Short mmCIF file of C-alpha atoms and ligand atoms in Angstrom, two decimals:
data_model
loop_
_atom_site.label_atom_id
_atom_site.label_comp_id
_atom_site.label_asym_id
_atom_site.label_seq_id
_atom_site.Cartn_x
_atom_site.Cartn_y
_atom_site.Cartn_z
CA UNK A 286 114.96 82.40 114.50
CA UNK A 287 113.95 84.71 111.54
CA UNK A 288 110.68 85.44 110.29
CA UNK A 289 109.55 86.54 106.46
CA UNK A 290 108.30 90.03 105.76
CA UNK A 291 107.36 91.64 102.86
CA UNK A 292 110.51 93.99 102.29
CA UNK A 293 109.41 95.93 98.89
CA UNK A 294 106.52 95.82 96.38
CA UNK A 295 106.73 97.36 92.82
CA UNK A 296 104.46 97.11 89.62
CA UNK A 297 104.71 97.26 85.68
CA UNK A 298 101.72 98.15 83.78
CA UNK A 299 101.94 98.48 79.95
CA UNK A 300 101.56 101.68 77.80
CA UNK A 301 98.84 101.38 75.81
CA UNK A 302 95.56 102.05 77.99
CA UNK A 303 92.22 101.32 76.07
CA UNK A 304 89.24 103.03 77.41
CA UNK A 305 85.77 102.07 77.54
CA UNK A 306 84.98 104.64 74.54
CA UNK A 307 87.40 103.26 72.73
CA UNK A 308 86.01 99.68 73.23
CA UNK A 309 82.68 100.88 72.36
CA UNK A 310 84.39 101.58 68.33
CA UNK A 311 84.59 98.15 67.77
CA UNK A 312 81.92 96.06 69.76
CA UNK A 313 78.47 97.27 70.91
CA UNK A 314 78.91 98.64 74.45
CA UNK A 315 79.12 101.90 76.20
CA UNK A 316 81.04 103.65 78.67
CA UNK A 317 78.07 104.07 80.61
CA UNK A 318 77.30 100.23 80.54
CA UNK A 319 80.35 98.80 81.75
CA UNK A 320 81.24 101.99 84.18
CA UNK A 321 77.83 101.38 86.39
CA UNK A 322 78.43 97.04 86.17
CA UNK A 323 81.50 96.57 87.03
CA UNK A 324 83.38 100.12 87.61
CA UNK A 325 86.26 100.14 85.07
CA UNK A 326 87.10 103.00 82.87
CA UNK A 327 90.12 101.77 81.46
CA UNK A 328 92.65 99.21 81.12
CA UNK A 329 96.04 98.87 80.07
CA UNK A 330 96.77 96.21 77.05
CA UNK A 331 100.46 94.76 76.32
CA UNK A 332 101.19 94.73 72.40
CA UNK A 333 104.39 93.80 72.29
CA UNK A 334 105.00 92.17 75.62
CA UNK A 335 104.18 88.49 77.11
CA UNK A 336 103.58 87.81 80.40
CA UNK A 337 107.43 87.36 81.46
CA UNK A 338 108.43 90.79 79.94
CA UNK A 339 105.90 92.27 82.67
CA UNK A 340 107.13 90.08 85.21
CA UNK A 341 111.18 90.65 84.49
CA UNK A 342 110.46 94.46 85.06
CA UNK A 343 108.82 93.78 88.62
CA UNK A 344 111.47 91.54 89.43
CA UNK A 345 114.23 94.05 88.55
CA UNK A 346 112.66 96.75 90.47
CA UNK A 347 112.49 94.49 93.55
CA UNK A 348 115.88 93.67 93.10
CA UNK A 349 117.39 96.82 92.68
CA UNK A 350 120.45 97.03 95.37
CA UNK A 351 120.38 93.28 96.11
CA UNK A 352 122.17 90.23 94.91
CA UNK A 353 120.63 88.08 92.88
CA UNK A 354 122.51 85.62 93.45
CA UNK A 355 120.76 85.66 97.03
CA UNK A 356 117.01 85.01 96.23
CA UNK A 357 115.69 81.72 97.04
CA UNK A 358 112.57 81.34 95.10
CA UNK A 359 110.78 82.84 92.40
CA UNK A 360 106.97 82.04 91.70
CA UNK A 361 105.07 83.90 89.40
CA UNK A 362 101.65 83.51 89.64
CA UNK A 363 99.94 83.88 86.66
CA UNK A 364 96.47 82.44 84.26
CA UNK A 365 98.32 83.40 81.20
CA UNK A 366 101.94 82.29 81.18
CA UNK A 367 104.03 82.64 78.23
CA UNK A 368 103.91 78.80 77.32
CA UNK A 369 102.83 75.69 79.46
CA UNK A 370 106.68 75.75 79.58
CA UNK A 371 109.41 76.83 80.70
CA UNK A 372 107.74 78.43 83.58
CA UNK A 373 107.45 82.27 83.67
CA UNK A 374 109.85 81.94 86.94
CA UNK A 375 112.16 80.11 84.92
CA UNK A 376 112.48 83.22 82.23
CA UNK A 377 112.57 86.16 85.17
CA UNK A 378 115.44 84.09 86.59
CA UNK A 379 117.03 84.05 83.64
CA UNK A 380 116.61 87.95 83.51
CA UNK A 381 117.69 88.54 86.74
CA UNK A 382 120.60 86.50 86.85
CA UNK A 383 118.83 84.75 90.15
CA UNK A 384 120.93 81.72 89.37
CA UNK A 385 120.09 80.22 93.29
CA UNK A 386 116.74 80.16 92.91
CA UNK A 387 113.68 77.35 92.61
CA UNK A 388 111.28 78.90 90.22
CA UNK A 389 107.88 77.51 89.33
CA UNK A 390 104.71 78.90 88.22
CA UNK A 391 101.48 78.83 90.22
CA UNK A 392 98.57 78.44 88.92
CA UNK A 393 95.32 79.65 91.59
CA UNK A 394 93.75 82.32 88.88
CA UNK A 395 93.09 85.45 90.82
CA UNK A 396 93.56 83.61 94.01
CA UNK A 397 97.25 83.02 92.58
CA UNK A 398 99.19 85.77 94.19
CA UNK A 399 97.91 84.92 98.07
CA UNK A 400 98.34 81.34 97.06
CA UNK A 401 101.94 81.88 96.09
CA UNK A 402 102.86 84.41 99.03
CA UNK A 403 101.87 81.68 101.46
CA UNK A 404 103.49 78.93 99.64
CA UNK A 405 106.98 81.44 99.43
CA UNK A 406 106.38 82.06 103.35
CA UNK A 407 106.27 78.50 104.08
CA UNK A 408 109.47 77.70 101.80
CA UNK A 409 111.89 80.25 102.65
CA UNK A 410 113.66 78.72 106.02
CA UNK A 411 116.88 79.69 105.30
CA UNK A 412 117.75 82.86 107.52
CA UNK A 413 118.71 86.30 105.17
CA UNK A 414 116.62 84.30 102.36
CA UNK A 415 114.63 85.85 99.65
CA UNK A 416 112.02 85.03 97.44
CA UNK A 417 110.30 87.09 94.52
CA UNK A 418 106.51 86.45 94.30
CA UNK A 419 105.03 87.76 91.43
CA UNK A 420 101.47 88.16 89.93
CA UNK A 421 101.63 88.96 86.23
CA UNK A 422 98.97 88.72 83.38
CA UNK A 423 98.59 89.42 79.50
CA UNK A 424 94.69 88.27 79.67
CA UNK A 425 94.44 90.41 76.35
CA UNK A 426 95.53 87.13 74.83
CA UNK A 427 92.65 84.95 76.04
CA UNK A 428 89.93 87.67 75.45
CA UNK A 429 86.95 86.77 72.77
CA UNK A 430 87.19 90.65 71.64
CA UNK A 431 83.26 89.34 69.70
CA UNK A 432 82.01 88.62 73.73
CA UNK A 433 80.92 92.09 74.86
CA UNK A 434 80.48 90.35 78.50
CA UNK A 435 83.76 89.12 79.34
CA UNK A 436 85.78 91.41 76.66
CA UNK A 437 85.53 94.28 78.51
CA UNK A 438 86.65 93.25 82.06
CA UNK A 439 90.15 91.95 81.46
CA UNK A 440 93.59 94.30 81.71
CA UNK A 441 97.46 93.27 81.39
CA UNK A 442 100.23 93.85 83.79
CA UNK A 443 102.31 92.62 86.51
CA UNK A 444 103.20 93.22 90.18
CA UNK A 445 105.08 91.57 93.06
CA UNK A 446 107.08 91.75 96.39
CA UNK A 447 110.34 91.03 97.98
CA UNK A 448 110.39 88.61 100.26
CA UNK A 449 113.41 88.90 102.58
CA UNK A 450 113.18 85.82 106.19
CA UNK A 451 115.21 88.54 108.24
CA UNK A 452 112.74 89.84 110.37
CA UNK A 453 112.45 89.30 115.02
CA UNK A 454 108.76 88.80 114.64
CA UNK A 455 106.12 87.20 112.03
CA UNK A 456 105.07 89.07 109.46
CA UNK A 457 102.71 86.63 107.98
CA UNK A 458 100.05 86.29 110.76
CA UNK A 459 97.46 83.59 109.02
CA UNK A 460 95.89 82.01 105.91
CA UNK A 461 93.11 80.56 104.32
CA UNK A 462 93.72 78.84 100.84
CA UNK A 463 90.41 77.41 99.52
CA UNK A 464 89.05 75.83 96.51
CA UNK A 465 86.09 74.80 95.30
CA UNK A 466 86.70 72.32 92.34
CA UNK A 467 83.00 71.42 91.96
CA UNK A 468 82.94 75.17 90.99
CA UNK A 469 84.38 74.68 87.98
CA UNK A 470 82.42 75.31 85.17
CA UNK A 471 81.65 78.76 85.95
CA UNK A 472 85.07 80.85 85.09
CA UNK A 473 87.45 79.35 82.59
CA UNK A 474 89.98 80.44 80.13
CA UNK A 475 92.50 78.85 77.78
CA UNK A 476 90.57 75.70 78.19
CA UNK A 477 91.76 72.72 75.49
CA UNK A 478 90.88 69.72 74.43
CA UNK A 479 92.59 66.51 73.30
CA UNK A 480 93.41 65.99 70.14
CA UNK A 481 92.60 63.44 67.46
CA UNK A 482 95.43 61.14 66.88
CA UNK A 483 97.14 62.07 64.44
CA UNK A 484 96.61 65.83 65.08
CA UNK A 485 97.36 69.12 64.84
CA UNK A 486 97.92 70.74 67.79
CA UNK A 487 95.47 73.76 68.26
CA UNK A 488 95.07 76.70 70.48
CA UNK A 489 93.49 77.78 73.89
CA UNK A 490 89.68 78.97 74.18
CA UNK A 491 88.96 82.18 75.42
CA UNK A 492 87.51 83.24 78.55
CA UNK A 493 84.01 82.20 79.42
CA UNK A 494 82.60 83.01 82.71
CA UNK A 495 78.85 82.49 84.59
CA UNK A 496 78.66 86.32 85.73
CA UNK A 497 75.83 85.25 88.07
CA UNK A 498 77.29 82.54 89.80
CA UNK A 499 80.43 83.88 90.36
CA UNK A 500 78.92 87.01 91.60
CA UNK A 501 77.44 84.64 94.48
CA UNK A 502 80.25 82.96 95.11
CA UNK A 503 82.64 85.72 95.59
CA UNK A 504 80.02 87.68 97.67
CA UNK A 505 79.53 84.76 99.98
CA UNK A 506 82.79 83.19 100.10
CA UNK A 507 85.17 86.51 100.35
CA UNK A 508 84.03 87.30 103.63
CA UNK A 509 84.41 83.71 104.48
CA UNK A 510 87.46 83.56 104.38
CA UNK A 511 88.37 86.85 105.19
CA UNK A 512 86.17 86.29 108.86
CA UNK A 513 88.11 82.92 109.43
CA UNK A 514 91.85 83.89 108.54
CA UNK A 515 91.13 86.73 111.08
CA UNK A 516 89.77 84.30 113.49
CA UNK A 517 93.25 82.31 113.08
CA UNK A 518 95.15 85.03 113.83
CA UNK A 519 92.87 86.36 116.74
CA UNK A 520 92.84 89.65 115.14
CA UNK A 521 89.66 91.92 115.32
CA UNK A 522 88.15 93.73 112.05
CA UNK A 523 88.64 96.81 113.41
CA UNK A 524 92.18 96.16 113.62
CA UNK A 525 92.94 95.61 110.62
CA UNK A 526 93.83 98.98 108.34
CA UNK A 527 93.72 98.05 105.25
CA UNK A 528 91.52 95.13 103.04
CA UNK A 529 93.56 94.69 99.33
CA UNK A 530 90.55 92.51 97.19
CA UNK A 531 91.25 90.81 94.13
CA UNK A 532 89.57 93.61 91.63
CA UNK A 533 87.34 91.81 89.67
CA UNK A 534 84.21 93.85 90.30
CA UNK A 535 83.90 97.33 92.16
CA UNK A 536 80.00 95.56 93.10
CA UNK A 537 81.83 92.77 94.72
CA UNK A 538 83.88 94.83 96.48
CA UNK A 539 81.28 96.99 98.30
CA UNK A 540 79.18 94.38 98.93
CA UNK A 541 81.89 92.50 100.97
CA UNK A 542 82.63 95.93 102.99
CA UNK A 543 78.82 95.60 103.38
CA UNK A 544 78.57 92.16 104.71
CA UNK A 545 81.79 92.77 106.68
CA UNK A 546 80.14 95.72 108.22
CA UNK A 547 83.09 97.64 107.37
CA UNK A 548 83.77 100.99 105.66
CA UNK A 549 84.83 101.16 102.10
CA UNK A 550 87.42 103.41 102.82
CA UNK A 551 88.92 100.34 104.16
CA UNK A 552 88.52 98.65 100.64
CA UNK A 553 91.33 100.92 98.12
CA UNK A 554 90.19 100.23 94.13
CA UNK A 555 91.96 100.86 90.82
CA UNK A 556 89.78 98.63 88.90
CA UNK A 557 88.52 101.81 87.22
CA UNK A 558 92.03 102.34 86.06
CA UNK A 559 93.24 98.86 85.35
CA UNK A 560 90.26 96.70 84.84
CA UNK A 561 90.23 93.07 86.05
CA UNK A 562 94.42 92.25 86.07
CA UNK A 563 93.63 88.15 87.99
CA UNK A 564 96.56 87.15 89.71
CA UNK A 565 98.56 90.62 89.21
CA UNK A 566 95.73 92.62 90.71
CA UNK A 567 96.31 92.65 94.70
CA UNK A 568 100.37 93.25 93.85
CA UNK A 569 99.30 96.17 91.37
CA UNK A 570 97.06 97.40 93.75
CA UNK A 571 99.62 97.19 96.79
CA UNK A 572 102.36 98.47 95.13
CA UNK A 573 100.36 101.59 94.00
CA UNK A 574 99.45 102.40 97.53
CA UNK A 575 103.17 101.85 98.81
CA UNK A 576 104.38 104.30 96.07
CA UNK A 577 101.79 106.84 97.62
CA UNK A 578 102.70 106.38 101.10
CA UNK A 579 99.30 104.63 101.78
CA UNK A 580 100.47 101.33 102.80
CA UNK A 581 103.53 101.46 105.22
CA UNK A 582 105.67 99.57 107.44
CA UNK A 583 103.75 98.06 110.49
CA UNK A 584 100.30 98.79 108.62
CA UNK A 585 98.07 95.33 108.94
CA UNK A 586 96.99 93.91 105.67
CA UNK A 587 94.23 91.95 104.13
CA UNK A 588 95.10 90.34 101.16
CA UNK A 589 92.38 88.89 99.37
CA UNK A 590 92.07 87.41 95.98
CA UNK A 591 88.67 84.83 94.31
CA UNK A 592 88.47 83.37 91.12
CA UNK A 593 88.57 80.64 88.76
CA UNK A 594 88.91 77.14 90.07
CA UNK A 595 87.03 78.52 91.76
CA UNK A 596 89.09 79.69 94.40
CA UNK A 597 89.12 81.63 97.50
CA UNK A 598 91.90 83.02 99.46
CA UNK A 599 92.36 85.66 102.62
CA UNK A 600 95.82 86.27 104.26
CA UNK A 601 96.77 88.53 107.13
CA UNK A 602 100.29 90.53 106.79
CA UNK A 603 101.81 92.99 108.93
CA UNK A 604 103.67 95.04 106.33
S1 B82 B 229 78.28 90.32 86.40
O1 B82 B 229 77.78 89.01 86.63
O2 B82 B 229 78.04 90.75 85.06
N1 B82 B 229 77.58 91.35 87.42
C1 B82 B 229 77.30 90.84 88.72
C2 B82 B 229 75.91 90.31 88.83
C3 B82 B 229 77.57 92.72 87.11
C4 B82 B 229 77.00 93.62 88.14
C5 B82 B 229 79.98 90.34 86.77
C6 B82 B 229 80.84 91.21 86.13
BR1 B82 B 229 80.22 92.44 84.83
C7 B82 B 229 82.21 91.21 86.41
C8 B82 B 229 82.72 90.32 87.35
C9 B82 B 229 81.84 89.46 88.00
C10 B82 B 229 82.33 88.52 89.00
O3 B82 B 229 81.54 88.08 89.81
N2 B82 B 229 83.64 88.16 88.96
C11 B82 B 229 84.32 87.20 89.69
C12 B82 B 229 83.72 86.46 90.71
C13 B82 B 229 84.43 85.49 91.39
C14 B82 B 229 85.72 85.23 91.07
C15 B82 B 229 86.36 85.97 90.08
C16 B82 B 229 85.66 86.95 89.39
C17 B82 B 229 86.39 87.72 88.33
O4 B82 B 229 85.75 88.36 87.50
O5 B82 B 229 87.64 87.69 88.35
C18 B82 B 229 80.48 89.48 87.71
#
C-alpha cells in the first residue's frame, strides 16, 4: 500500500506587472485606496499568453527529470480556461507529451485548486502514479477595466504540484469540499446567456461581485471549514505550521487568523505582489515559499481556498 504526497510545486507568473499607480492612469483610483482595502500593490497581467501557456510552463517544471509518459492525471483548475473546450488539461498534455493521462478541467473558482488536489488524491490508486494538479488563471480577460471595484483585484498566472502515490504513510490527512449554490449571485464572471434562435453567438460578461457579502461569507465560512477538516484529522491548531489562504483579500486573511485565534505569521501573503490569482493563488503562493525554503518536507499544511459558487474548501497535507 502506497500513499500520495505532494512531491514538487513550481509556479509561472507573467512579465508584465501593472501597479496600482499605473492603474490609477487610466481609471479613477489610487494606490492608497486599493493598498489599505484589499492589500495589493501589484499584479502581473499575461499579453500574449492564455491560460494553457501558463499552465504548460508549471507542468514542465514539475516534470523536469520524469517521464511523462508516467503521469496519471492532469486537472487544471481554472475560472478562465482557454475555451469551454478542449480542456486546459487536454492542451498541457499535449505539451508535455503526458500521452497516459485523464485530463479534465475543474471548475470550483478559487476553491478550484483544493477541490482538484482532493479529487487527484482520491483518483490516483495505481502505486508509482502521478498526477499534475494545476491552478492557472488569465482573469485579465474577464476584467470590466470601466469597474474600479472589481478591476483592480484580479492578477494572471499559474501554479501546481506533482503528485507522485509512492509514499509509506498518508500525506493527505483530511478534507472539506463545500458549496453553497444558493450563494450564487454574489461572485460571477464570464456569465452568458442563451441566445435568440437564429443567433449570433456572443461573448462572456465580466466579473461582478457583492464585496459585502462575500466578505461575510469568507470570514465566517473559512474558519469553518478550516476548524472541521482539522477536527477530521484530529489535528490541533497549534500543530499545524503553516495556513496557505486563497488570496483574495489581505482583510480576510487577518480576520480568519483572528477568529482562529492564531498568529498571522502563520498566514504567508503575496497578494500585495500578485493581486487576487483564484484558483492559481494557493499553488503560487506554495510554490513561492518552497523556492525559499519556507515550506519543507514533513511541514503540516493548510490549504485553503473560497470563492465563487460560492465555495469553501480546507485540506490538511503533510508536505
Ligand atoms: S470589499 O467588499 O470591497 N471589502 C471588504 C468589505 C474591502 C475591505 C472586498 C474586496 Br476590495 C476584495 C475582496 C473581497 C472578498 O470578500 N472576496 C472574496 C470573498 C469570498 C470569496 C472570494 C473572494 C474573492 O475576492 O476571490 C471583498
Amino acid at each position: 500500500m502506497t500513499y500520495a504526497r505532494i512531491a514538487k510545486s513550481s509556479r509561472y507568473l507573467p512579465e508584465f506587472a501593472v501597479s496600482n499607480d499605473d492603474l490609477s492612469q487610466i481609471m479613477e483610483t489610487s494606490d492608497e485606496w486599493i493598498k489599505t482595502r484589499t492589500g495589493i500593490s501589484s499584479r502581473r497581467i499575461s499579453q500574449q499568453e492564455n491560460t494553457s501557456d501558463l499552465a504548460i510552463q508549471v507542468a514542465k517544471q514539475l516534470l523536469a527529470g520524469e517521464d511523462p509518459a508516467g503521469v496519471d492525471l492532469i486537472i487544471v483548475a481554472t475560472m478562465s480556461p482557454d475555451a469551454y473546450t478542449p480542456a486546459t488539461a487536454a492542451l498541457v498534455q499535449a505539451a508535455v507529451g503526458a500521452e497516459n493521462a485523464a485530463c479534465f478541467d475543474l471548475s470550483a473558482a478559487c476553491s478550484g485548486f483544493v477541490y482538484a488536489l482532493d479529487v487527484a488524491e482520491k483518483m490516483l490508486r495505481r502505486p508509482g502514479g502521478m498526477a499534475l494538479v494545476i491552478g492557472a488563471e488569465t482573469l485579465s480577460k474577464l476584467v470590466d477595466w470601466q469597474d474600479r471595484t472589481t478591476a483592480v483585484l484580479f492578477g494572471d498566472g499559474a501554479g501546481g504540484v506533482l503528485v507522485k502515490n509512492d509514499a509509506l504513510e498518508p500525506h493527505f490527512l483530511a478534507s472539506q469540499l463545500k458549496s453553497y449554490g444558493h450563494l450564487a449571485k454574489f461572485l460571477s464572471a464570464g456569465q452568458t446567456s442563451p441566445q435568440p434562435f437564429p443567433g449570433p453567438v456572443t461573448g462572456l460578461a465580466p466579473f461582478k461581485m457583492n464585496g459585502r457579502e462575500v466578505y461575510k461569507f469568507a470570514t465566517h465560512k473559512v474558519p469553518e471549514v478550516i476548524t472541521a477538516c482539522l477536527e477530521e484529522a484530529g489535528v490541533g491548531l497549534a500543530e499545524v505550521d503553516l495556513f496557505l489562504l486563497h488570496q483574495a483579500n489581505y482583510r480576510i486573511i487577518k480576520q480568519v487568523a483572528r477568529r482562529l485565534d492564531l498568529p498571522e505569521e502563520k498566514f504567508p501573503c503575496n497578494i500585495a505582489e500578485y493581486g487576487n490569482t483564484s484558483a492559481a493563488s494557493e499553488a503560487i503562493l506554495l510554490a513561492g515559499l518552497a523556492e525559499e525554503g519556507k515550506a519543507q518536507a514533513g511541514d503540516l499544511v493548510v490549504l485553503a481556498g473560497f470563492g465563487g459558487g460560492l465555495t469553501a474548501a480546507a485540506q490538511l497535507v503533510r508536505l
